[in-house]
C-alpha positions as a printed Julia matrix, in Angstrom:
200×3 Matrix{Float64}:
 -10.59    0.39    9.23
  -9.43    3.82   10.24
  -8.63    6.11    7.34
  -9.62    9.62    6.35
 -12.28    9.76    3.69
 -13.42   12.95    1.95
 -16.9    12.04    0.8
 -19.07   14.41    2.84
 -16.49   17.24    2.76
 -17.19   17.7     6.5
 -14.39   16.63    8.87
 -16.53   15.01   11.6
 -18.73   13.14    9.13
 -15.73   11.99    7.08
 -13.92   10.83   10.23
 -16.9     8.62   11.1
 -17.03    7.18    7.56
 -13.34    6.32    7.77
 -13.57    4.4    11.07
 -17.07    2.91   10.9
 -17.83    0.15    8.37
 -21.56    0.54    9.01
 -21.44    4.31    8.49
 -19.69    3.77    5.13
 -22.34    1.24    4.06
 -25.2     3.5     5.14
 -23.64    6.46    3.32
 -23.42    4.37    0.15
 -27.04    3.31    0.59
 -28.13    6.95    0.9
 -26.13    7.98   -2.18
 -28.93    8.28   -4.7
 -31.16   11.14   -5.81
 -29.31   13.61   -3.57
 -25.88   15.29   -3.78
 -23.12   12.95   -2.67
 -22.03   15.18    0.24
 -25.59   15.18    1.61
 -25.76   11.38    1.39
 -22.43   10.77    3.12
 -23.16   13.29    5.88
 -26.26   11.2     6.69
 -24.56    8.55    8.88
 -23.03   11.27   11.09
 -26.39   13.05   11.42
 -28.11    9.76   12.37
 -25.34    8.96   14.88
 -25.73   12.34   16.56
 -29.51   12.01   16.73
 -29.22    8.55   18.28
 -26.89   10.02   20.9
 -23.86    7.83   20.2
 -20.44    8.08   18.55
 -21.06    5.3    16.01
 -23.96    3.53   14.35
 -25.08    0.25   15.9
 -26.74   -2.25   13.54
 -28.6    -3.99   16.38
 -29.97   -0.73   17.76
 -31.16    0.46   14.34
 -32.61   -2.95   13.4
 -34.68   -3.0    16.59
 -35.76    0.65   16.44
 -39.46    1.37   16.17
 -39.93    2.05   12.4
 -42.07    5.19   12.69
 -39.74    6.67   15.29
 -36.7     5.93   13.11
 -38.41    7.53   10.08
 -39.16   10.61   12.22
 -35.5    10.72   13.31
 -34.41   10.9     9.66
 -37.18   13.35    8.7
 -36.54   16.03   11.31
 -34.86   19.07    9.79
 -32.35   19.06    8.29
 -33.63   15.81    6.76
 -31.08   13.07    6.2
 -32.33   12.49    2.64
 -34.82   13.82    0.13
 -36.9    10.7     0.85
 -36.27   10.17    4.58
 -39.18    7.76    5.13
 -38.23    5.27    2.44
 -34.53    5.59    3.3
 -35.24    4.93    6.99
 -36.92    1.69    5.94
 -33.95    0.72    3.73
 -31.41    1.46    6.46
 -33.37   -0.7     8.91
 -33.59   -3.52    6.34
 -29.82   -3.3     5.82
 -29.16   -3.41    9.58
 -31.59   -6.31   10.08
 -29.77   -8.22    7.33
 -26.39   -7.5     8.97
 -27.67   -8.71   12.34
 -29.07  -11.88   10.79
 -26.13  -12.76    8.53
 -23.07  -11.02   10.01
 -23.81  -10.79   13.75
 -24.43   -7.04   13.34
 -20.82   -6.4    12.24
 -20.7    -4.62    8.86
 -16.96   -5.29    8.44
 -17.67   -9.02    8.28
 -19.24   -8.45    4.85
 -15.72   -8.07    3.43
 -13.44   -9.61    6.05
 -12.11  -12.98    4.95
 -13.33  -12.77    1.37
 -10.91  -14.59   -0.9
 -11.85  -13.03   -4.23
 -13.31   -9.9    -5.7
 -16.14  -11.98   -7.16
 -17.08  -13.3    -3.71
 -17.0    -9.8    -2.23
 -19.17   -8.46   -5.06
 -21.67  -11.27   -4.49
 -21.86  -10.45   -0.77
 -22.37   -6.75   -1.45
 -25.09   -7.43   -4.03
 -26.94   -9.51   -1.43
 -27.25   -6.49    0.88
 -30.69   -4.84    0.85
 -30.61   -1.69   -1.26
 -27.39   -2.62   -3.09
 -27.88   -3.22   -6.8
 -25.05   -4.26   -9.12
 -23.76   -0.72   -9.74
 -23.86    0.35   -6.09
 -22.11   -2.9    -5.09
 -19.35   -2.32   -7.66
 -18.83    1.28   -6.57
 -18.59    0.27   -2.91
 -16.21   -2.55   -3.8
 -14.03    0.01   -5.63
 -14.16    2.3    -2.57
 -13.05   -0.59   -0.33
 -10.17   -1.4    -2.64
  -8.99    2.09   -3.52
  -9.32    3.82   -0.15
  -9.95    1.29    2.61
  -7.29   -1.31    1.84
  -9.72   -4.2     1.22
  -8.2    -5.88   -1.83
  -9.05   -9.54   -2.33
  -7.71  -11.15   -5.49
  -9.44   -9.78   -8.6
 -11.1    -6.86   -6.81
 -10.47   -4.39   -9.64
 -12.02   -6.73  -12.21
 -15.04   -7.37   -9.96
 -15.55   -3.62   -9.53
 -15.73   -3.23  -13.31
 -14.99    0.25  -14.67
 -15.12    1.68  -11.12
 -12.05   -0.35  -10.23
  -9.85    1.23  -12.9
  -6.81    3.03  -11.54
  -6.67    6.83  -11.92
 -10.27    7.03  -13.08
 -12.74    9.61  -11.81
 -16.04    7.8   -12.11
 -17.52    7.52   -8.61
 -17.21    8.16   -4.88
 -14.43    5.55   -4.86
 -12.19    8.1    -6.59
 -12.89   11.12   -4.38
 -10.0    12.07   -2.13
 -10.61   15.82   -1.92
 -12.24   18.83   -3.62
 -10.23   18.49   -6.87
 -11.15   14.85   -7.48
 -14.76   15.63   -6.48
 -14.89   18.19   -9.31
 -13.51   15.62  -11.77
 -16.05   12.96  -10.72
 -18.88   15.52  -11.04
 -17.68   16.41  -14.55
 -17.57   12.73  -15.54
 -21.11   12.16  -14.24
 -22.38   15.17  -16.19
 -20.72   13.85  -19.36
 -22.36   10.45  -18.84
 -25.78   12.06  -18.31
 -25.39   14.19  -21.43
 -24.31   11.15  -23.47
 -27.29    9.13  -22.24
 -29.65   12.0   -23.03
 -28.18   12.39  -26.54
 -28.49    8.64  -27.17
 -32.12    8.71  -26.06
 -32.85   11.66  -28.37
 -31.15    9.91  -31.3
 -33.2     6.76  -30.72
 -36.42    8.76  -30.46
 -35.77   10.65  -33.71
 -34.83    7.41  -35.5
 -38.09    5.68  -34.65
């Protein structure tokens, strides 16, 4: 895994995401309730603060929880909710150590079907169905991980030439398109909620 991603829109952070399976997983984990670029810059910020050139699942899993939370909280904070996210990242790393010998790439290496890969991703702490599908689509579309049926397993996020999620972002132009799609979806959900409320 050594490709150029454009999720943080910062060269050093994107370079790390493209070569480090764990950094990509942690970025995906952080991608909620904050702008996407902030979330995907997080792994690089954590790496720098730990004094290395990559994230190490064993090191993070064994880190003293309060110290790790402080590491994420120091300004600029890694996330809007650094304390709870520090806990989630440690849970993810502990799971990887226990089930995949600390190697994040083993989550997808050797999977024979998209359904199997989706199941493995959904088993990761902090990965619900939607997050698992988006990450599966990112693996397939940009990282060359394409077990049989991966597009179907990724659901709408696996569709070719769609602009639904981080899986479709390859630069500033596609980022704008994904943002527009998300705003449309939010507006539609809001309108549906209003319609239901007025109909009751």
